[in-house]
Amino acid sequence: LTIATFILTFFTSQSFTYWQTVYQTTRKIQGRINDFCMLLVLGAERDDSVEDKPDTTTKNSFDSSDPPNGVINGNHQFPSHDGISEECLMEISATTTASPINMTTIEQTVEPTTATTTATHTLPSKSNSYSQKGRDLVHTCSRLIRMSHIFFWAATPTASNGLSDSERFIADSANCPLPLDNQHIGPLLLSPYGLKALVKTGQLTKEEAQALNKTQLPPSQYAWTLLVWVGLHTMKGLRDGLLRGSDGLEQNLLQQLTLLRASMFDIDDLRAGRMPLAYVQLVQVLVDSLVILSPFALYPDLGIVSVPLVGIMTLFFRGLLTLSKSFLDPFGVEGFEEQNIRVDVLVSEINFGAAKQWSQAGMT
């Protein structure tokens, strides 16, 4: 009993460590994409024609409820989520839009004879400070790196595709000529049918879809192709002056792409080498033997009391073994969906970050 308890608890600890490693790697992938998008926005070419215009407003009466520090918050529009569906294919991404809070500095001037407050603040004459070419570069690179992330998870077997929860998807699924289940959602997105739908929804251009087909690579490699395209657009932007910065900016941008590639490869490596099968079988045999032999070992000493005790032991040891196995299946593809890492949530978070968060933050 002591040996079985020690081995099983150690096995559970190792399994949970594996689950944590996989989860942290998925977050590292998100981090590298966000880092790249932030650096891209920081270096993007700006429109020099943007000029600041002073705007002065006068209030006839002094309001004691005004903030004492002279700072007034603007309206905050909460993110709104829009879904896109194309026949049976609903894009795994959930595009959101958000408007950052506009902070306006107020300089208060009170005349000694009148209670009048004059508020002066400066606003840009244009809502977008990117140059046209700079904005196009940010949009193209952000879109391609976002689609690379989607294609990577589409090629990775997972149990959380995000589509089976959608009523709109279920309504359109009858018109799809391809099988639709957790094992075929990814291949559907990477198929010519899926690429055509992505072109119609504006996630890929027609030329990009044709170029992917002409590479003659397996669809599982499309993610790396798009990642290379991002690097090529970045280097061209640096060469043409659309990205402003020293050699350090170029080094950091390319470093984020290589670290992103490494983190994506780590997912496949972790799935392939999670734990030796013989070790799992040893623990399974050990627990089964303990559960089977416990009634015969306890009954001579405890009598009828051994019946509930054996039930408790079975519940504890078999339950702990099942929990350990679920940790070894972080994406729920082997039937253990209790500890499933929601890949559709990861994709949705990156779609917001890469498509809206950083690009809009640069529109100052």
Coordinates of C-alpha atoms in Angstrom, one line a residue:
L1 CA 0.0 0.0 0.0
T2 CA 2.8 2.4 0.9
I3 CA 4.7 1.7 -2.4
A4 CA 1.6 2.0 -4.5
T5 CA 0.7 5.4 -2.8
F6 CA 4.2 6.8 -3.4
I7 CA 4.4 5.7 -7.0
L8 CA 0.9 6.9 -7.8
T9 CA 1.4 10.3 -6.2
F10 CA 4.7 10.7 -8.0
F11 CA 3.1 9.8 -11.3
T12 CA 0.4 12.4 -10.7
S13 CA 3.0 15.0 -10.0
Q14 CA 4.9 14.3 -13.2
S15 CA 1.7 14.3 -15.2
F16 CA 0.6 17.7 -13.8
T17 CA 4.1 19.1 -14.5
Y18 CA 3.7 17.9 -18.1
W19 CA 0.2 19.6 -18.4
Q20 CA 1.7 22.8 -17.0
T21 CA 4.5 22.8 -19.5
V22 CA 2.2 22.4 -22.4
Y23 CA -0.1 25.1 -21.1
Q24 CA 2.8 27.5 -20.5
T25 CA 4.1 26.8 -24.0
T26 CA 0.7 27.8 -25.5
R27 CA 0.9 31.1 -23.6
K28 CA 4.5 31.6 -24.9
I29 CA 3.2 31.3 -28.4
Q30 CA 0.7 34.0 -27.7
G31 CA 3.4 36.1 -26.0
R32 CA 5.7 36.0 -29.0
I33 CA 2.9 37.0 -31.4
N34 CA 1.9 39.9 -29.1
D35 CA 5.6 41.0 -28.8
F36 CA 6.0 41.0 -32.6
C37 CA 2.9 43.0 -33.2
M38 CA 3.8 45.6 -30.6
L39 CA 7.3 46.0 -32.1
L40 CA 5.8 46.2 -35.5
V41 CA 3.4 49.0 -34.5
L42 CA 6.2 50.9 -32.7
G43 CA 8.4 50.9 -35.8
A44 CA 5.7 51.5 -38.4
E45 CA 6.1 54.6 -40.6
R46 CA 4.0 57.6 -39.4
D47 CA 2.2 60.3 -41.4
D48 CA 4.1 63.5 -40.9
S49 CA 1.2 65.5 -42.1
V50 CA -0.7 64.9 -38.8
E51 CA -0.8 68.2 -36.9
D52 CA -2.1 69.0 -33.5
K53 CA -5.0 71.4 -33.3
P54 CA -5.8 73.1 -30.0
D55 CA -9.5 72.9 -29.0
T56 CA -10.8 75.3 -26.3
T57 CA -14.1 75.0 -24.6
T58 CA -15.6 77.3 -22.0
K59 CA -17.9 76.3 -19.2
N60 CA -20.1 79.2 -17.8
S61 CA -20.1 77.9 -14.3
F62 CA -17.6 76.2 -12.1
D63 CA -18.6 72.7 -11.1
S64 CA -17.3 71.5 -7.8
S65 CA -17.5 67.9 -9.0
D66 CA -14.8 68.4 -11.6
P67 CA -11.7 66.2 -10.9
P68 CA -9.2 68.2 -8.9
N69 CA -6.3 67.0 -10.9
G70 CA -7.8 68.4 -14.1
V71 CA -8.1 65.0 -15.9
I72 CA -11.3 64.0 -17.5
N73 CA -11.8 60.5 -18.9
G74 CA -13.4 60.0 -22.3
N75 CA -15.9 57.5 -23.3
H76 CA -14.8 53.9 -23.2
Q77 CA -16.4 51.6 -25.7
F78 CA -16.3 48.0 -24.6
P79 CA -15.2 45.3 -27.1
S80 CA -17.9 44.1 -29.4
H81 CA -17.5 40.5 -30.8
D82 CA -18.5 39.7 -34.3
G83 CA -18.6 36.2 -35.7
I84 CA -18.0 35.3 -39.3
S85 CA -19.5 32.2 -40.9
E86 CA -19.0 30.9 -44.5
E87 CA -21.5 28.1 -45.3
C88 CA -20.4 25.2 -43.1
L89 CA -17.1 26.9 -42.2
M90 CA -17.1 29.4 -39.4
E91 CA -13.7 30.9 -38.9
I92 CA -12.3 29.8 -35.6
S93 CA -11.2 33.3 -34.9
A94 CA -13.5 35.7 -33.0
T95 CA -12.8 39.2 -34.1
T96 CA -13.3 41.9 -31.6
T97 CA -13.0 45.7 -31.8
A98 CA -12.1 47.9 -28.9
S99 CA -11.6 51.7 -28.7
P100 CA -9.0 52.7 -26.1
I101 CA -9.9 55.3 -23.4
N102 CA -9.2 58.8 -24.6
M103 CA -7.5 60.8 -21.8
T104 CA -7.8 64.5 -22.2
T105 CA -5.8 66.9 -20.1
I106 CA -7.6 69.9 -18.8
E107 CA -5.9 73.2 -17.9
Q108 CA -8.3 75.1 -15.7
T109 CA -8.2 78.9 -15.6
V110 CA -10.4 80.7 -13.1
E111 CA -10.8 84.5 -13.4
P112 CA -10.7 86.2 -10.0
T113 CA -14.0 88.0 -10.7
T114 CA -16.0 85.3 -12.5
A115 CA -16.5 81.5 -11.8
T116 CA -15.6 80.5 -15.4
T117 CA -13.4 77.5 -16.3
T118 CA -11.6 77.3 -19.6
A119 CA -10.7 73.8 -20.8
T120 CA -8.0 73.5 -23.4
H121 CA -6.9 70.2 -24.9
T122 CA -5.1 69.0 -28.0
L123 CA -6.4 66.5 -30.4
P124 CA -4.8 65.1 -33.6
S125 CA -6.2 66.3 -36.8
K126 CA -6.5 62.7 -38.1
S127 CA -7.7 59.6 -36.4
N128 CA -4.9 57.5 -37.8
S129 CA -1.3 58.5 -37.6
Y130 CA 0.1 55.7 -39.7
S131 CA 1.1 56.5 -43.2
Q132 CA -0.8 54.6 -45.9
K133 CA 2.1 52.2 -46.6
G134 CA 2.8 51.8 -42.9
R135 CA -0.8 51.0 -42.1
D136 CA -0.8 48.4 -45.0
L137 CA 2.3 46.8 -43.7
V138 CA 1.0 46.5 -40.1
H139 CA -2.3 45.1 -41.4
T140 CA -0.7 42.5 -43.7
C141 CA 1.9 41.3 -41.1
S142 CA -0.7 41.1 -38.3
R143 CA -3.2 39.2 -40.5
L144 CA -0.6 36.7 -41.8
I145 CA 0.8 36.0 -38.3
R146 CA -2.7 35.6 -37.0
M147 CA -3.6 33.1 -39.8
S148 CA -0.3 31.3 -39.1
H149 CA -1.4 30.8 -35.5
I150 CA -4.8 29.5 -36.7
F151 CA -3.3 27.1 -39.2
F152 CA -0.9 25.8 -36.6
W153 CA -3.8 24.8 -34.3
A154 CA -5.8 23.6 -37.3
A155 CA -3.0 21.1 -38.0
T156 CA -2.8 20.0 -34.3
P157 CA -5.4 17.5 -33.1
T158 CA -7.5 19.1 -30.4
A159 CA -11.0 18.5 -29.0
S160 CA -11.9 22.2 -28.7
N161 CA -12.5 23.6 -32.1
G162 CA -15.0 26.3 -31.0
L163 CA -17.4 25.4 -33.8
S164 CA -19.6 22.8 -32.1
D165 CA -20.7 25.4 -29.6
S166 CA -22.1 27.7 -32.4
E167 CA -25.8 27.4 -33.4
R168 CA -25.0 29.2 -36.7
F169 CA -22.3 26.6 -37.5
I170 CA -24.7 23.7 -36.7
A171 CA -27.3 25.2 -38.9
D172 CA -24.9 25.5 -41.9
S173 CA -23.2 22.1 -41.3
A174 CA -25.8 20.2 -43.3
N175 CA -24.6 22.0 -46.5
C176 CA -21.0 21.0 -46.1
P177 CA -19.8 18.2 -48.4
L178 CA -17.0 17.2 -46.0
P179 CA -17.2 15.3 -42.7
L180 CA -17.6 17.6 -39.7
D181 CA -16.3 16.4 -36.3
N182 CA -13.5 17.1 -33.9
Q183 CA -11.0 15.1 -36.0
H184 CA -11.9 16.9 -39.3
I185 CA -12.4 20.5 -38.4
G186 CA -8.7 21.3 -38.8
P187 CA -8.2 19.5 -42.1
L188 CA -11.4 21.2 -43.4
L189 CA -10.0 24.7 -42.7
L190 CA -6.7 23.7 -44.4
S191 CA -8.4 22.2 -47.4
P192 CA -9.0 24.0 -50.7
Y193 CA -12.6 24.4 -49.6
G194 CA -11.5 26.1 -46.4
L195 CA -9.0 28.3 -48.2
K196 CA -11.7 29.4 -50.6
A197 CA -13.9 30.3 -47.6
L198 CA -11.1 32.2 -46.0
V199 CA -10.6 34.2 -49.2
K200 CA -14.3 35.1 -49.2
T201 CA -14.3 36.3 -45.6
G202 CA -11.2 38.4 -46.2
Q203 CA -8.8 36.5 -44.1
L204 CA -6.6 35.6 -47.1
T205 CA -6.2 37.2 -50.5
K206 CA -6.8 35.1 -53.6
E207 CA -3.2 35.4 -54.5
E208 CA -2.1 34.1 -51.1
A209 CA -4.4 31.1 -51.3
Q210 CA -3.1 30.2 -54.8
A211 CA 0.5 30.6 -53.6
L212 CA -0.2 28.2 -50.7
N213 CA -1.5 25.6 -53.1
K214 CA 1.5 26.1 -55.4
T215 CA 4.0 25.4 -52.7
Q216 CA 3.1 21.7 -53.0
L217 CA 3.6 21.3 -49.2
P218 CA 1.2 19.4 -47.0
P219 CA -1.5 21.6 -45.5
S220 CA 0.0 21.0 -42.1
Q221 CA 3.0 23.1 -43.3
Y222 CA 1.0 26.2 -44.2
A223 CA 1.6 27.7 -40.8
W224 CA 5.3 27.8 -41.5
T225 CA 4.8 29.2 -45.0
L226 CA 2.8 32.1 -43.6
L227 CA 5.4 32.7 -40.9
V228 CA 8.1 33.0 -43.6
W229 CA 5.9 35.5 -45.5
V230 CA 5.7 37.6 -42.3
G231 CA 9.4 37.7 -42.1
L232 CA 9.8 38.6 -45.8
H233 CA 7.3 41.5 -45.5
T234 CA 9.1 42.7 -42.4
M235 CA 12.5 42.7 -44.1
K236 CA 11.1 44.5 -47.1
G237 CA 9.5 47.1 -44.8
L238 CA 12.8 47.7 -43.2
R239 CA 14.6 48.0 -46.5
D240 CA 12.0 50.4 -47.9
G241 CA 11.9 52.5 -44.8
L242 CA 8.4 51.6 -43.8
L243 CA 9.7 50.4 -40.4
R244 CA 11.7 53.0 -38.6
G245 CA 14.4 51.9 -36.3
S246 CA 18.0 50.8 -35.9
D247 CA 19.4 47.3 -36.4
G248 CA 18.1 46.5 -32.9
L249 CA 14.5 46.7 -34.2
E250 CA 15.3 44.3 -37.0
Q251 CA 17.0 41.9 -34.7
N252 CA 14.1 41.9 -32.2
L253 CA 11.5 41.4 -34.8
L254 CA 13.2 38.5 -36.4
Q255 CA 14.0 37.1 -33.0
Q256 CA 10.4 37.1 -32.0
L257 CA 9.6 35.1 -35.2
T258 CA 12.2 32.5 -34.5
L259 CA 11.1 32.2 -30.9
L260 CA 7.5 31.8 -32.1
R261 CA 8.6 29.0 -34.4
A262 CA 10.5 27.3 -31.6
S263 CA 7.5 27.4 -29.3
M264 CA 5.2 26.0 -31.9
F265 CA 7.6 23.1 -32.5
D266 CA 7.7 22.5 -28.8
I267 CA 4.0 21.6 -28.8
D268 CA 4.7 18.8 -31.2
D269 CA 7.7 17.7 -29.3
L270 CA 5.8 17.6 -26.0
R271 CA 3.0 15.6 -27.5
A272 CA 5.4 13.1 -29.0
G273 CA 7.5 12.6 -25.9
R274 CA 5.1 13.2 -23.1
M275 CA 5.8 9.9 -21.1
P276 CA 7.0 6.4 -21.8
L277 CA 4.1 4.0 -22.3
A278 CA 5.7 1.4 -20.1
Y279 CA 5.7 3.7 -17.1
V280 CA 1.9 4.4 -17.6
Q281 CA 1.3 0.6 -17.9
L282 CA 3.3 -0.1 -14.8
V283 CA 1.2 2.4 -12.7
Q284 CA -2.0 1.0 -14.2
V285 CA -1.1 -2.6 -13.3
L286 CA 0.0 -1.5 -9.8
V287 CA -3.3 0.2 -9.1
D288 CA -5.4 -2.6 -10.5
S289 CA -3.5 -5.2 -8.4
L290 CA -4.0 -3.1 -5.3
V291 CA -7.7 -2.7 -5.8
I292 CA -8.2 -6.4 -6.6
L293 CA -6.2 -7.7 -3.7
S294 CA -7.4 -5.2 -1.0
P295 CA -10.6 -7.1 -0.2
F296 CA -8.7 -10.4 0.5
A297 CA -6.1 -8.6 2.5
L298 CA -8.4 -6.5 4.7
Y299 CA -11.3 -8.9 5.3
P300 CA -9.5 -11.3 7.7
D301 CA -8.6 -8.4 10.1
L302 CA -11.5 -6.0 9.6
G303 CA -14.4 -8.2 8.6
I304 CA -17.4 -6.5 7.3
V305 CA -15.8 -3.0 7.8
S306 CA -13.4 -3.9 4.9
V307 CA -16.3 -3.5 2.4
P308 CA -16.7 0.3 2.7
L309 CA -12.9 0.7 3.1
V310 CA -12.2 -1.1 -0.1
G311 CA -14.7 1.1 -1.9
I312 CA -13.0 4.2 -0.6
M313 CA -9.6 2.9 -1.6
T314 CA -10.9 2.1 -5.1
L315 CA -12.4 5.5 -5.5
F316 CA -9.2 7.2 -4.3
F317 CA -6.6 5.2 -6.3
R318 CA -8.6 4.8 -9.5
G319 CA -9.7 8.4 -9.4
L320 CA -6.2 9.7 -8.9
L321 CA -5.0 7.5 -11.8
T322 CA -7.7 8.8 -14.1
L323 CA -6.8 12.4 -13.1
S324 CA -3.2 11.7 -13.9
K325 CA -4.1 10.3 -17.4
S326 CA -6.2 13.4 -18.1
F327 CA -3.1 15.6 -17.4
L328 CA -1.3 13.5 -20.1
D329 CA -4.0 14.4 -22.6
P330 CA -4.0 18.3 -22.4
F331 CA -6.0 18.7 -25.6
G332 CA -8.6 16.1 -24.9
V333 CA -8.1 14.0 -28.1
E334 CA -7.9 10.7 -26.2
G335 CA -11.2 11.0 -24.4
F336 CA -10.0 12.9 -21.3
E337 CA -11.6 16.3 -21.8
E338 CA -11.8 17.2 -18.1
Q339 CA -8.5 19.2 -18.2
N340 CA -8.8 20.2 -21.8
I341 CA -6.9 23.3 -22.9
R342 CA -9.3 25.4 -24.9
V343 CA -7.5 26.1 -28.1
D344 CA -10.5 28.1 -29.5
V345 CA -10.0 30.5 -26.6
L346 CA -6.3 30.8 -27.4
V347 CA -7.1 31.6 -31.0
S348 CA -9.8 34.1 -30.1
E349 CA -7.4 36.0 -27.8
I350 CA -4.7 36.3 -30.5
N351 CA -7.3 37.3 -33.1
F352 CA -8.2 40.3 -30.9
G353 CA -4.5 41.1 -30.0
A354 CA -3.1 40.8 -33.5
A355 CA -6.0 42.3 -35.3
K356 CA -7.1 45.1 -33.1
Q357 CA -5.3 45.7 -29.8
W358 CA -1.8 46.7 -31.0
S359 CA -2.8 48.3 -34.3
Q360 CA -5.4 50.5 -32.6
A361 CA -3.0 51.3 -29.8
G362 CA -0.6 52.8 -32.4
M363 CA -3.3 55.1 -33.8
T364 CA -2.4 58.1 -31.6

